[in-house]
């Protein structure tokens, strides 16, 4: 807690744990003096006796040995002594931490401000007074909307681990995985599989592509060795898990195969037919497609119950969400195996039914489309991006399109339009602009809406491209940031209601989890539907009706929302009443007297 931790490990180390809400592993905990002894893990003993003997011996030494020191971490250097054990040093540490708070809290999370104030106070206050302040702050934060939202999110993440409940089947936890295509996605999936101890066979059409993919695995683990995060021996054992080739022999004993070849339906069909012949009947045949129909792909199989979509996001190592897509023919067991595979890789899986764009790209598609409409109405791009950053998105929509690739986003738009309707229609002049400027496809080409340096760091607006875009603009929009935020969020909300109505996800929780984990949707709101609950459905409906009159029928509130407003219901009726919780604005947070 904020009162005792600094007394045990010193202010400097304590703040490193308290402010970001971080965790330390056993080795680090011992090093910084947080724990007195580390006993090898329970699993490393054949029987339980040695473990418990170790624990008992240690406990006895504590009970009948010398009393525990209050501050167990010795100040190793004079610098340590100065910063941890003098008031001026404590003041400097606290001030340095306060400076970093705004960046850490992103103007949204009050917790770190209260925690810092309480920790600093505890350095000089009496133990009782310090605990009183800690309790007061804890009570205040615990009642905030941010706290309720983050707790709901945590519960949803915990709930996602219960695979039997989610999948309705048992499946198996795959031991050997096959990957088709050693490109951007296939090679990253191979790295992650090896990291988690799974055997992999990766196949591509040419040996040089295979070598490149397998090479990524080797270079990733060797880089860990260079950074002293892994022993060479362990890295070698991970690297040895991944083999590859141009043939299909390596697929014979796989429990799950994920296809990550180029995004072409005829090619994927051919691969699936071939896989069905060479694999064992219980092996899951999965695809990583981001836009093609899983149902159509399954139709080429003699046993279509084997086909599942397992949609990873790029970069695979960083993005927590995996959409597990079932089509009408997919069996519960195959879904369960796909789901357990994602869990094994440390991901948050969300099951959805087969529809264009699945959940995340379907909602992001409409969001990006709205941003482009705002640009075509004359809104300045950084103004739109700022508005959505203020809302709590991890990056603005234009910055996001640069990240995804302008060509990729433009390629997905017609797929969504064909499958879902007019609301996804984009201005053909905009599509033409992207097509005729292959040098401006976003981060990967060094410029899109913004410019990027060689390391991929965002620079200023790309004035050449923006000028071309501005030539297409006919009006001069004066949309406020509030209107921009509402337009972008409310089109997403309407789409989310359609997804629920079509039963594309099991429950509203799954949709919110997918939004936060797959798009970074403002986590302190708990997700898109939680946000709507918190803002109040009747007020949302009113705002949408206002937008409908001015901007078009895509804002006509979905009938689910209208009914909910009329009946006074919410998406999450079991959660605390949003009227009784309050968002704590950052300006109300204590600023430590430093
Ligand atoms: N790149 C992304 O951001 C992203 C994100 C999510 C999903 N996806 C999906 O993942 C899949 C792969 O995308 P990518 O970006 O890795 O593509 P990529 O072009 O980087 O890699 C595709 C690889 O497949 C290989 N290939 C082609 N035909 C093959 C065959 N018959 N057998 C084996 N290998 C074959 C190619 O040689 C190439 O190495 C696509 O379906 C894409 O929609 C991509």
Coordinates of C-alpha atoms and ligand atoms in Angstrom, one line a residue:
X1 CA 0.0 0.0 0.0
X2 CA 1.0 3.6 -0.2
X3 CA 1.8 3.8 3.5
X4 CA 4.1 0.9 4.1
X5 CA 5.7 0.1 0.8
X6 CA 8.2 3.0 0.8
X7 CA 9.2 2.1 4.3
X8 CA 10.1 -1.4 3.1
X9 CA 11.8 -0.7 -0.2
X10 CA 12.5 3.0 -0.2
X11 CA 10.5 5.8 -1.9
X12 CA 12.1 5.5 -5.3
X13 CA 11.3 1.8 -5.9
X14 CA 7.9 2.1 -4.2
X15 CA 6.7 4.7 -6.6
X16 CA 7.9 2.6 -9.6
X17 CA 5.4 0.0 -8.4
X18 CA 2.6 2.1 -7.0
X19 CA 2.1 4.7 -9.7
X20 CA 1.7 2.4 -12.8
X21 CA 0.1 -0.3 -10.6
X22 CA 3.0 -2.5 -11.6
X23 CA 3.9 -6.0 -10.5
X24 CA 7.4 -7.4 -9.9
X25 CA 8.6 -10.9 -10.3
X26 CA 10.1 -13.0 -7.5
X27 CA 13.7 -12.3 -8.5
X28 CA 13.1 -8.5 -8.6
X29 CA 11.1 -8.6 -5.4
X30 CA 14.1 -10.1 -3.6
X31 CA 16.5 -7.7 -5.2
X32 CA 14.6 -4.6 -4.0
X33 CA 14.0 -6.0 -0.6
X34 CA 10.2 -6.5 -1.0
X35 CA 10.5 -10.1 0.1
X36 CA 12.9 -11.8 2.4
X37 CA 13.4 -15.1 0.7
X38 CA 12.5 -16.7 -2.6
X39 CA 11.7 -20.4 -2.5
X40 CA 11.7 -22.4 -5.8
X41 CA 8.3 -22.9 -7.2
X42 CA 5.9 -25.6 -6.0
X43 CA 5.9 -27.3 -9.5
X44 CA 9.7 -27.7 -9.5
X45 CA 9.5 -30.4 -6.7
X46 CA 8.4 -33.9 -7.4
X47 CA 6.7 -34.1 -4.0
X48 CA 5.3 -31.4 -1.8
X49 CA 7.6 -32.0 1.2
X50 CA 10.7 -30.2 0.2
X51 CA 8.7 -27.1 -0.6
X52 CA 6.8 -27.0 2.6
X53 CA 9.9 -27.8 4.6
X54 CA 11.5 -24.7 3.1
X55 CA 8.5 -22.6 3.9
X56 CA 8.3 -23.9 7.5
X57 CA 12.0 -23.4 8.1
X58 CA 11.8 -19.9 6.8
X59 CA 8.7 -19.0 8.9
X60 CA 10.3 -20.4 12.0
X61 CA 13.4 -18.3 11.5
X62 CA 11.2 -15.3 11.2
X63 CA 9.1 -16.1 14.3
X64 CA 11.9 -17.1 16.6
X65 CA 14.9 -15.4 14.9
X66 CA 15.8 -11.7 14.8
X67 CA 12.9 -9.2 14.3
X68 CA 12.3 -8.1 10.7
X69 CA 13.8 -4.8 9.8
X70 CA 11.4 -2.1 8.8
X71 CA 13.4 -1.0 5.9
X72 CA 14.9 -4.1 4.5
X73 CA 16.6 -2.7 1.4
X74 CA 20.0 -1.5 2.2
X75 CA 21.0 1.8 0.5
X76 CA 23.7 0.5 -1.7
X77 CA 25.2 3.9 -2.7
X78 CA 25.3 7.4 -1.3
X79 CA 22.9 8.3 -4.1
X80 CA 20.4 5.7 -2.8
X81 CA 20.9 6.9 0.8
X82 CA 20.3 10.5 -0.3
X83 CA 17.1 9.8 -2.3
X84 CA 15.5 7.3 0.1
X85 CA 16.6 8.5 3.5
X86 CA 16.8 12.3 3.5
X87 CA 13.8 14.6 3.3
X88 CA 15.3 16.6 0.4
X89 CA 16.0 13.4 -1.5
X90 CA 12.4 12.2 -0.9
X91 CA 11.2 15.6 -2.1
X92 CA 13.2 15.2 -5.3
X93 CA 12.0 11.7 -6.0
X94 CA 8.4 12.8 -5.4
X95 CA 8.7 15.9 -7.6
X96 CA 10.2 13.8 -10.4
X97 CA 7.3 11.3 -10.1
X98 CA 4.7 14.1 -10.2
X99 CA 6.2 15.4 -13.4
X100 CA 5.6 12.1 -15.2
X101 CA 2.0 11.7 -13.8
X102 CA 0.2 13.7 -16.5
X103 CA 1.7 11.5 -19.2
X104 CA 1.0 8.3 -17.3
X105 CA -2.6 9.2 -16.4
X106 CA -3.4 10.6 -19.9
X107 CA -5.7 13.1 -18.3
X108 CA -8.1 10.2 -17.5
X109 CA -6.9 8.1 -14.6
X110 CA -7.1 9.8 -11.2
X111 CA -5.6 6.9 -9.3
X112 CA -1.9 7.7 -9.7
X113 CA -2.4 11.3 -8.4
X114 CA -4.1 10.2 -5.2
X115 CA -1.6 7.4 -4.8
X116 CA 1.3 9.8 -5.1
X117 CA -0.1 12.2 -2.6
X118 CA -0.8 9.5 -0.1
X119 CA 2.7 8.0 -0.6
X120 CA 4.5 11.3 -0.1
X121 CA 2.3 12.1 2.9
X122 CA 3.2 8.8 4.5
X123 CA 6.9 9.7 4.4
X124 CA 6.5 12.4 7.1
X125 CA 3.1 11.8 8.7
X126 CA 2.4 9.5 11.6
X127 CA 1.4 6.0 10.7
X128 CA -2.1 6.5 11.8
X129 CA -2.6 9.8 10.0
X130 CA -1.1 8.3 6.8
X131 CA -3.5 5.4 6.9
X132 CA -6.4 7.7 7.5
X133 CA -5.5 9.7 4.3
X134 CA -5.0 6.4 2.4
X135 CA -8.4 5.1 3.4
X136 CA -10.1 8.4 2.5
X137 CA -8.5 8.5 -0.9
X138 CA -9.3 4.8 -1.5
X139 CA -13.0 5.4 -0.7
X140 CA -13.1 8.3 -3.0
X141 CA -11.5 6.5 -5.9
X142 CA -13.4 3.3 -5.3
X143 CA -16.7 5.2 -5.9
X144 CA -15.6 6.8 -9.2
X145 CA -16.9 5.8 -12.6
X146 CA -13.3 5.1 -13.7
X147 CA -12.9 2.5 -10.9
X148 CA -16.2 0.8 -11.7
X149 CA -15.4 0.7 -15.4
X150 CA -11.9 -0.8 -14.9
X151 CA -13.2 -3.3 -12.4
X152 CA -15.9 -4.4 -15.0
X153 CA -13.2 -4.7 -17.6
X154 CA -11.1 -6.8 -15.2
X155 CA -14.0 -9.1 -14.6
X156 CA -14.7 -9.5 -18.3
X157 CA -11.1 -10.4 -18.9
X158 CA -11.2 -13.0 -16.1
X159 CA -14.5 -14.3 -17.5
X160 CA -12.9 -14.8 -20.9
X161 CA -10.6 -17.4 -19.4
X162 CA -13.5 -19.7 -18.7
X163 CA -13.4 -21.4 -22.1
X164 CA -16.1 -24.1 -21.5
X165 CA -18.7 -21.5 -20.6
X166 CA -17.7 -19.4 -23.7
X167 CA -17.3 -22.2 -26.2
X168 CA -19.8 -24.9 -25.1
X169 CA -17.2 -27.5 -25.8
X170 CA -14.0 -28.9 -24.4
X171 CA -11.6 -29.0 -27.3
X172 CA -7.9 -29.6 -26.6
X173 CA -4.9 -27.3 -25.8
X174 CA -2.8 -27.7 -29.0
X175 CA 0.8 -28.9 -28.7
X176 CA 1.9 -28.6 -32.3
X177 CA 0.7 -25.8 -34.5
X178 CA 1.0 -25.5 -38.3
X179 CA 1.3 -22.1 -40.0
X180 CA 0.6 -21.6 -43.7
X181 CA 2.4 -18.4 -45.0
X182 CA 5.6 -17.1 -43.4
X183 CA 4.8 -13.4 -44.1
X184 CA 4.1 -10.6 -41.8
X185 CA 1.4 -12.4 -39.7
X186 CA 2.6 -16.0 -40.0
X187 CA 6.1 -15.3 -38.8
X188 CA 4.9 -13.3 -35.8
X189 CA 2.4 -16.0 -34.8
X190 CA 5.3 -18.5 -35.0
X191 CA 7.4 -16.3 -32.6
X192 CA 4.6 -16.2 -30.1
X193 CA 3.9 -19.9 -30.3
X194 CA 7.6 -20.7 -29.6
X195 CA 7.6 -18.2 -26.8
X196 CA 4.8 -20.1 -25.2
X197 CA 6.5 -23.5 -25.8
X198 CA 4.4 -24.8 -28.7
X199 CA 6.0 -26.8 -31.6
X200 CA 5.5 -25.1 -35.0
X201 CA 5.8 -26.1 -38.6
X202 CA 5.6 -23.2 -40.9
X203 CA 5.2 -23.5 -44.7
X204 CA 5.5 -21.1 -47.6
X205 CA 5.8 -21.4 -51.3
X206 CA 9.5 -20.7 -51.5
X207 CA 12.3 -21.8 -49.2
X208 CA 13.6 -18.2 -49.0
X209 CA 10.2 -17.1 -47.6
X210 CA 10.3 -19.9 -45.0
X211 CA 13.9 -19.0 -44.1
X212 CA 12.8 -15.4 -43.5
X213 CA 10.0 -16.4 -41.3
X214 CA 12.1 -18.9 -39.3
X215 CA 14.8 -16.2 -39.2
X216 CA 12.5 -13.8 -37.4
X217 CA 12.0 -16.4 -34.7
X218 CA 15.8 -16.8 -34.2
X219 CA 16.5 -13.1 -34.3
X220 CA 13.7 -12.4 -31.8
X221 CA 15.0 -14.8 -29.2
X222 CA 18.7 -13.9 -29.8
X223 CA 17.8 -10.3 -29.2
X224 CA 16.5 -11.3 -25.8
X225 CA 19.8 -13.0 -25.1
X226 CA 21.7 -9.8 -26.1
X227 CA 19.5 -7.8 -23.7
X228 CA 20.3 -10.4 -21.0
X229 CA 16.6 -11.3 -20.6
X230 CA 17.1 -14.9 -21.6
X231 CA 19.9 -17.4 -21.5
X232 CA 21.4 -18.6 -24.8
X233 CA 20.4 -22.2 -23.9
X234 CA 16.8 -21.2 -23.4
X235 CA 16.7 -19.2 -26.6
X236 CA 18.1 -22.1 -28.5
X237 CA 15.4 -24.4 -27.1
X238 CA 12.7 -21.9 -28.2
X239 CA 14.3 -21.5 -31.7
X240 CA 14.4 -25.3 -32.0
X241 CA 10.7 -25.5 -31.6
X242 CA 10.1 -23.9 -35.0
X243 CA 10.8 -25.8 -38.2
X244 CA 9.7 -25.0 -41.7
X245 CA 9.6 -26.0 -45.4
X246 CA 7.7 -25.9 -48.6
X247 CA 6.0 -29.3 -48.2
X248 CA 3.0 -30.3 -46.3
X249 CA 4.5 -33.3 -44.4
X250 CA 5.1 -31.2 -41.3
X251 CA 1.3 -30.7 -40.9
X252 CA 0.5 -34.3 -40.4
X253 CA 0.8 -34.4 -36.6
X254 CA -0.5 -30.8 -36.0
X255 CA -3.4 -30.2 -33.6
X256 CA -4.2 -26.8 -35.2
X257 CA -3.2 -25.2 -38.4
X258 CA -3.6 -21.5 -39.0
X259 CA -3.5 -20.2 -42.6
X260 CA -2.0 -16.8 -43.0
X261 CA -1.4 -16.7 -46.8
X262 CA -2.3 -13.8 -48.9
X263 CA -5.9 -12.5 -48.8
X264 CA -7.4 -14.2 -51.8
X265 CA -10.4 -16.5 -51.5
X266 CA -9.5 -19.0 -54.4
X267 CA -6.0 -19.4 -52.9
X268 CA -7.3 -20.0 -49.4
X269 CA -9.9 -22.5 -50.7
X270 CA -7.1 -24.4 -52.4
X271 CA -5.0 -24.4 -49.3
X272 CA -7.9 -25.6 -47.1
X273 CA -8.7 -28.5 -49.5
X274 CA -5.1 -29.6 -49.4
X275 CA -4.9 -29.3 -45.6
X276 CA -7.9 -31.5 -45.1
X277 CA -6.3 -34.3 -47.0
X278 CA -3.0 -34.3 -45.1
X279 CA -4.0 -33.6 -41.5
X280 CA -5.6 -35.8 -38.8
X281 CA -9.4 -35.4 -38.7
X282 CA -9.4 -33.7 -35.2
X283 CA -6.9 -31.0 -36.3
X284 CA -8.5 -27.5 -36.4
X285 CA -8.3 -25.8 -39.7
X286 CA -8.1 -22.1 -39.0
X287 CA -7.7 -18.9 -41.0
X288 CA -6.3 -15.6 -40.0
X289 CA -8.3 -13.8 -42.8
X290 CA -9.4 -10.2 -41.9
X291 CA -12.1 -9.8 -44.4
X292 CA -13.1 -13.0 -46.2
X293 CA -16.1 -15.2 -45.4
X294 CA -15.3 -18.1 -43.1
X295 CA -18.6 -19.8 -44.1
X296 CA -17.6 -19.7 -47.8
X297 CA -14.2 -21.1 -47.0
X298 CA -15.6 -23.9 -44.8
X299 CA -17.9 -24.9 -47.7
X300 CA -15.0 -26.4 -49.7
X301 CA -14.2 -28.9 -46.9
X302 CA -15.6 -32.4 -46.7
X303 CA -16.0 -31.8 -43.0
X304 CA -16.8 -28.1 -42.6
X305 CA -17.1 -28.4 -38.9
X306 CA -13.3 -28.1 -38.7
X307 CA -13.1 -24.6 -40.0
X308 CA -12.6 -21.7 -37.6
X309 CA -11.5 -18.1 -38.0
X310 CA -8.7 -17.1 -35.6
X311 CA -8.1 -13.4 -36.2
X312 CA -4.9 -12.0 -34.8
X313 CA -4.2 -8.3 -35.0
X314 CA -0.9 -6.7 -36.1
X315 CA 1.5 -6.5 -34.3
X316 CA 0.8 -10.0 -33.0
X317 CA 3.0 -9.7 -29.9
X318 CA 1.4 -6.5 -28.7
X319 CA -2.3 -6.6 -29.6
X320 CA -4.1 -8.5 -26.8
X321 CA -7.3 -9.4 -28.7
X322 CA -7.9 -12.5 -30.9
X323 CA -11.3 -12.9 -32.5
X324 CA -12.3 -16.6 -32.7
X325 CA -14.9 -16.8 -35.5
X326 CA -17.3 -19.6 -35.9
X327 CA -19.5 -20.2 -38.9
X328 CA -22.8 -22.2 -38.9
X329 CA -20.9 -25.4 -39.6
X330 CA -18.1 -25.0 -37.0
X331 CA -18.3 -27.5 -34.1
X332 CA -18.1 -26.4 -30.5
X333 CA -14.9 -28.5 -29.9
X334 CA -13.1 -26.8 -32.8
X335 CA -14.1 -23.4 -31.4
X336 CA -12.9 -24.5 -28.0
X337 CA -9.5 -25.6 -29.4
X338 CA -9.1 -22.3 -31.2
X339 CA -10.1 -20.5 -28.1
X340 CA -7.7 -22.4 -25.9
X341 CA -4.9 -21.8 -28.4
X342 CA -5.5 -18.1 -28.1
X343 CA -5.5 -18.3 -24.3
X344 CA -2.3 -20.4 -24.3
X345 CA -0.7 -17.5 -26.3
X346 CA -1.7 -15.1 -23.5
X347 CA -4.4 -13.4 -25.6
X348 CA -7.9 -12.3 -24.8
X349 CA -10.1 -14.3 -27.1
X350 CA -13.6 -13.1 -28.0
X351 CA -16.0 -15.4 -30.0
X352 CA -18.0 -13.9 -32.8
X353 CA -20.1 -15.2 -35.6
X354 CA -19.0 -14.9 -39.2
X355 CA -19.9 -11.5 -40.7
X356 CA -18.0 -9.0 -42.9
X357 CA -15.2 -7.4 -40.7
X358 CA -16.2 -9.6 -37.8
X359 CA -16.6 -7.3 -34.7
X360 CA -13.5 -5.0 -34.5
X361 CA -12.9 -4.2 -38.2
X362 CA -16.7 -3.8 -38.7
X363 CA -16.9 -1.1 -36.0
X364 CA -13.5 0.4 -36.8
X365 CA -14.6 0.6 -40.5
X366 CA -17.6 2.7 -39.7
X367 CA -15.5 4.9 -37.4
X368 CA -12.8 5.5 -39.9
X369 CA -15.5 6.2 -42.6
X370 CA -17.0 8.9 -40.4
X371 CA -13.6 10.5 -39.9
X372 CA -13.1 10.6 -43.7
X373 CA -16.5 12.2 -44.1
X374 CA -15.5 14.9 -41.6
X375 CA -12.3 15.5 -43.6
X376 CA -14.3 15.8 -46.8
X377 CA -16.5 18.3 -45.1
X378 CA -13.5 20.4 -44.4
X379 CA -12.5 19.5 -40.8
X380 CA -8.8 19.8 -40.2
X381 CA -7.3 16.4 -39.7
X382 CA -5.3 17.1 -36.5
X383 CA -8.4 18.7 -35.0
X384 CA -10.3 15.5 -35.6
X385 CA -7.5 13.4 -34.2
X386 CA -7.2 15.6 -31.1
X387 CA -10.9 15.3 -30.5
X388 CA -10.8 11.5 -30.4
X389 CA -7.6 11.5 -28.3
X390 CA -9.4 13.8 -25.8
X391 CA -12.2 11.2 -25.8
X392 CA -9.7 8.6 -24.7
X393 CA -8.8 6.7 -27.9
X394 CA -5.2 5.7 -28.0
X395 CA -4.7 7.6 -31.3
X396 CA -6.9 9.7 -33.6
X397 CA -8.6 8.0 -36.7
X398 CA -6.2 9.5 -39.3
X399 CA -3.2 8.5 -37.3
X400 CA -4.8 5.0 -37.0
X401 CA -5.4 4.8 -40.8
X402 CA -1.7 5.6 -41.3
X403 CA -0.9 2.8 -39.0
X404 CA -3.2 0.3 -40.7
X405 CA -2.2 1.4 -44.2
X406 CA -4.4 3.7 -46.3
X407 CA -4.6 1.0 -49.1
X408 CA -5.6 -1.7 -46.6
X409 CA -8.4 0.5 -45.2
X410 CA -9.5 1.4 -48.7
X411 CA -9.5 -2.3 -49.7
X412 CA -11.7 -3.3 -46.7
X413 CA -14.2 -0.5 -47.2
X414 CA -15.9 -2.0 -50.3
X415 CA -16.0 -5.5 -48.7
X416 CA -17.9 -3.9 -45.8
X417 CA -20.1 -2.0 -48.1
X418 CA -21.0 -5.1 -50.1
X419 CA -21.7 -7.2 -47.1
X420 CA -23.3 -4.6 -44.8
X421 CA -24.7 -1.8 -46.9
X422 CA -24.7 1.8 -48.0
X423 CA -23.6 3.2 -44.7
X424 CA -20.1 1.9 -45.5
X425 CA -20.0 3.7 -48.8
X426 CA -17.0 6.0 -49.2
X427 CA -16.6 8.9 -51.6
X428 CA -15.2 7.4 -54.9
X429 CA -13.0 10.5 -55.2
X430 CA -11.3 9.6 -51.9
X431 CA -10.8 6.0 -53.1
X432 CA -9.3 7.4 -56.3
X433 CA -7.0 9.7 -54.3
X434 CA -5.6 6.7 -52.4
X435 CA -5.1 4.7 -55.5
X436 CA -3.3 7.4 -57.4
X437 CA -0.9 8.1 -54.5
X438 CA 0.9 4.8 -53.8
X439 CA 3.7 6.8 -52.2
X440 CA 1.4 7.9 -49.4
X441 CA 0.1 4.7 -47.9
X442 CA 0.8 5.6 -44.3
X443 CA 3.6 4.7 -41.9
X444 CA 4.9 1.8 -44.1
X445 CA 5.7 4.3 -46.9
X446 CA 7.0 7.0 -44.6
X447 CA 4.0 9.2 -45.3
X448 CA 0.2 9.1 -45.3
X449 CA -1.9 11.8 -43.6
X450 CA 1.2 12.5 -41.5
X451 CA 5.0 12.1 -42.2
X452 CA 7.1 9.5 -40.4
X453 CA 10.8 9.2 -39.9
X454 CA 12.9 6.1 -40.6
X455 CA 12.1 4.7 -37.1
X456 CA 8.4 5.2 -37.7
X457 CA 8.0 8.1 -35.3
X458 CA 5.2 10.5 -36.3
X459 CA 6.2 13.9 -37.7
X460 CA 4.1 16.8 -39.1
X461 CA 1.1 16.7 -41.3
X462 CA 1.9 15.5 -44.9
X463 CA 1.1 18.8 -46.6
X464 CA 1.4 17.4 -50.2
X465 CA -1.2 14.7 -49.6
X466 CA -3.5 16.9 -47.4
X467 CA -3.5 19.6 -50.1
X468 CA -4.7 17.0 -52.6
X469 CA -7.4 15.9 -50.1
X470 CA -8.4 19.5 -49.5
X471 CA -9.0 19.9 -53.3
X472 CA -11.9 17.4 -52.9
X473 CA -13.5 19.4 -50.1
X474 CA -16.5 21.5 -51.0
X475 CA -17.8 22.9 -47.7
X476 CA -16.1 24.6 -44.8
X477 CA -17.0 22.7 -41.7
X478 CA -17.1 24.3 -38.3
X479 CA -17.8 21.1 -36.4
X480 CA -16.8 21.4 -32.8
X481 CA -14.7 18.8 -31.0
X482 CA -17.8 17.7 -29.1
X483 CA -19.7 17.2 -32.4
X484 CA -16.7 15.3 -33.9
X485 CA -16.4 13.0 -30.9
X486 CA -20.1 12.3 -30.8
X487 CA -20.3 11.6 -34.6
X488 CA -17.5 9.1 -34.5
X489 CA -18.6 7.4 -31.3
X490 CA -22.3 7.3 -32.2
X491 CA -21.9 5.7 -35.5
X492 CA -19.9 3.0 -33.7
X493 CA -22.7 2.6 -31.1
X494 CA -25.4 2.1 -33.8
X495 CA -23.2 -0.5 -35.5
X496 CA -22.7 -2.2 -32.1
X497 CA -26.4 -2.4 -31.6
X498 CA -26.8 -4.1 -35.0
X499 CA -24.0 -6.6 -34.1
X500 CA -26.0 -7.4 -30.9
X501 CA -29.3 -7.6 -32.7
X502 CA -27.7 -10.0 -35.3
X503 CA -26.3 -12.1 -32.4
X504 CA -22.8 -11.8 -33.8
X505 CA -21.4 -11.9 -30.2
X506 CA -22.6 -13.9 -27.2
X507 CA -23.3 -10.9 -25.0
X508 CA -22.7 -7.1 -24.6
X509 CA -19.6 -7.9 -22.4
X510 CA -17.9 -9.6 -25.3
X511 CA -18.4 -6.6 -27.5
X512 CA -17.0 -4.2 -25.0
X513 CA -14.0 -6.5 -24.4
X514 CA -13.3 -6.7 -28.1
X515 CA -13.5 -2.9 -28.4
X516 CA -11.1 -2.2 -25.6
X517 CA -8.7 -5.0 -26.4
X518 CA -8.8 -4.7 -30.2
X519 CA -9.1 -1.0 -30.7
X520 CA -7.9 0.5 -27.4
X521 CA -11.4 2.1 -26.9
X522 CA -11.1 4.3 -23.8
X523 CA -10.6 1.6 -21.1
X524 CA -11.7 4.0 -18.3
X525 CA -15.2 3.9 -19.8
X526 CA -15.3 0.1 -19.7
X527 CA -16.0 -0.1 -23.5
X528 CA -18.4 1.3 -26.0
X529 CA -21.6 0.0 -24.5
X530 CA -20.5 0.8 -20.9
X531 CA -19.8 4.3 -22.1
X532 CA -23.4 4.5 -23.5
X533 CA -24.8 3.3 -20.1
X534 CA -22.7 5.8 -18.2
X535 CA -23.7 8.7 -20.5
X536 CA -27.3 7.7 -20.3
X537 CA -29.2 6.0 -23.1
X538 CA -32.0 8.7 -23.3
X539 CA -29.4 11.5 -23.7
X540 CA -27.6 9.4 -26.4
X541 CA -30.9 8.9 -28.3
X542 CA -31.6 12.7 -28.1
X543 CA -28.2 13.5 -29.4
X544 CA -28.4 11.0 -32.2
X545 CA -31.8 12.4 -33.3
X546 CA -30.1 15.8 -33.5
X547 CA -27.2 14.5 -35.5
X548 CA -29.7 12.6 -37.8
X549 CA -31.3 15.9 -38.8
X550 CA -28.0 17.5 -39.6
X551 CA -25.8 14.7 -40.9
X552 CA -28.0 11.9 -42.3
X553 CA -29.8 8.7 -41.5
X554 CA -26.8 6.8 -40.3
X555 CA -27.3 8.6 -37.0
X556 CA -31.0 7.4 -36.7
X557 CA -30.8 5.8 -33.3
X558 CA -31.0 2.0 -33.5
X559 CA -34.4 0.6 -32.4
X560 CA -32.6 -1.1 -29.5
X561 CA -31.5 2.3 -28.1
X562 CA -34.9 3.8 -28.6
X563 CA -36.6 1.0 -26.7
X564 CA -34.0 1.1 -24.0
X565 CA -34.5 4.8 -23.5
X566 CA -38.2 4.3 -23.4
X567 CA -38.0 1.4 -20.9
X568 CA -35.3 3.0 -18.8
X569 CA -33.0 0.0 -19.2
X570 CA -29.3 -0.4 -19.7
X571 CA -26.8 -2.7 -21.5
X572 CA -25.5 -3.8 -18.1
X573 CA -28.3 -3.6 -15.7
X574 CA -26.4 -5.6 -13.0
X575 CA -23.6 -3.0 -12.7
X576 CA -23.8 0.0 -10.3
X577 CA -26.3 2.6 -11.4
X578 CA -24.3 5.1 -13.5
X579 CA -26.3 7.9 -11.9
X580 CA -24.8 7.1 -8.5
X581 CA -21.2 7.1 -9.6
X582 CA -19.2 10.1 -10.8
X583 CA -16.2 10.5 -13.1
X584 CA -13.4 12.2 -11.1
X585 CA -11.9 14.8 -13.4
X586 CA -8.1 15.2 -13.3
X587 CA -8.4 18.8 -12.2
X588 CA -10.0 17.6 -8.9
X589 CA -7.0 15.3 -8.1
X590 CA -4.6 16.3 -5.4
X591 CA -1.4 17.8 -6.6
X592 CA 1.2 16.8 -4.1
X593 CA 2.7 19.8 -2.4
X594 CA 6.1 19.5 -4.1
Ligands
LIG1 N1 -0.9 -7.7 -42.1 C1 -1.9 -7.5 -41.2 O1 -1.9 -6.4 -40.6 C2 -3.0 -8.5 -41.0 C3 -3.7 -8.4 -39.8 C4 -4.7 -9.4 -39.5 C5 -4.9 -10.3 -40.5 N2 -4.2 -10.4 -41.6 C6 -4.5 -11.5 -42.6 O2 -3.4 -12.4 -42.5 C7 -3.2 -13.1 -43.7 C8 -1.7 -12.9 -44.1 O3 -1.4 -11.5 -44.2 P1 0.1 -11.0 -44.2 O4 0.0 -9.6 -44.0 O5 0.9 -11.8 -43.3 O6 0.5 -11.3 -45.7 P2 1.9 -11.4 -46.3 O7 1.8 -11.1 -47.8 O8 2.9 -10.7 -45.5 O9 2.3 -13.0 -46.2 C9 1.6 -14.0 -46.9 C10 2.6 -15.1 -47.2 O10 1.8 -16.2 -47.7 C11 2.6 -16.9 -48.6 N3 1.8 -17.8 -49.5 C12 1.1 -17.4 -50.5 N4 0.6 -18.6 -51.1 C13 0.9 -19.6 -50.3 C14 0.6 -21.0 -50.2 N5 -0.1 -21.6 -51.1 N6 1.1 -21.7 -49.2 C15 1.9 -21.2 -48.3 N7 2.2 -19.9 -48.3 C16 1.7 -19.1 -49.2 C17 3.3 -15.8 -49.3 O11 4.5 -16.2 -50.0 C18 3.7 -14.8 -48.2 O12 4.9 -15.1 -47.6 C19 -4.2 -12.4 -44.7 O13 -5.3 -13.2 -44.8 C20 -4.5 -11.1 -44.0 O14 -5.8 -10.6 -44.4 C21 -3.2 -9.5 -41.9

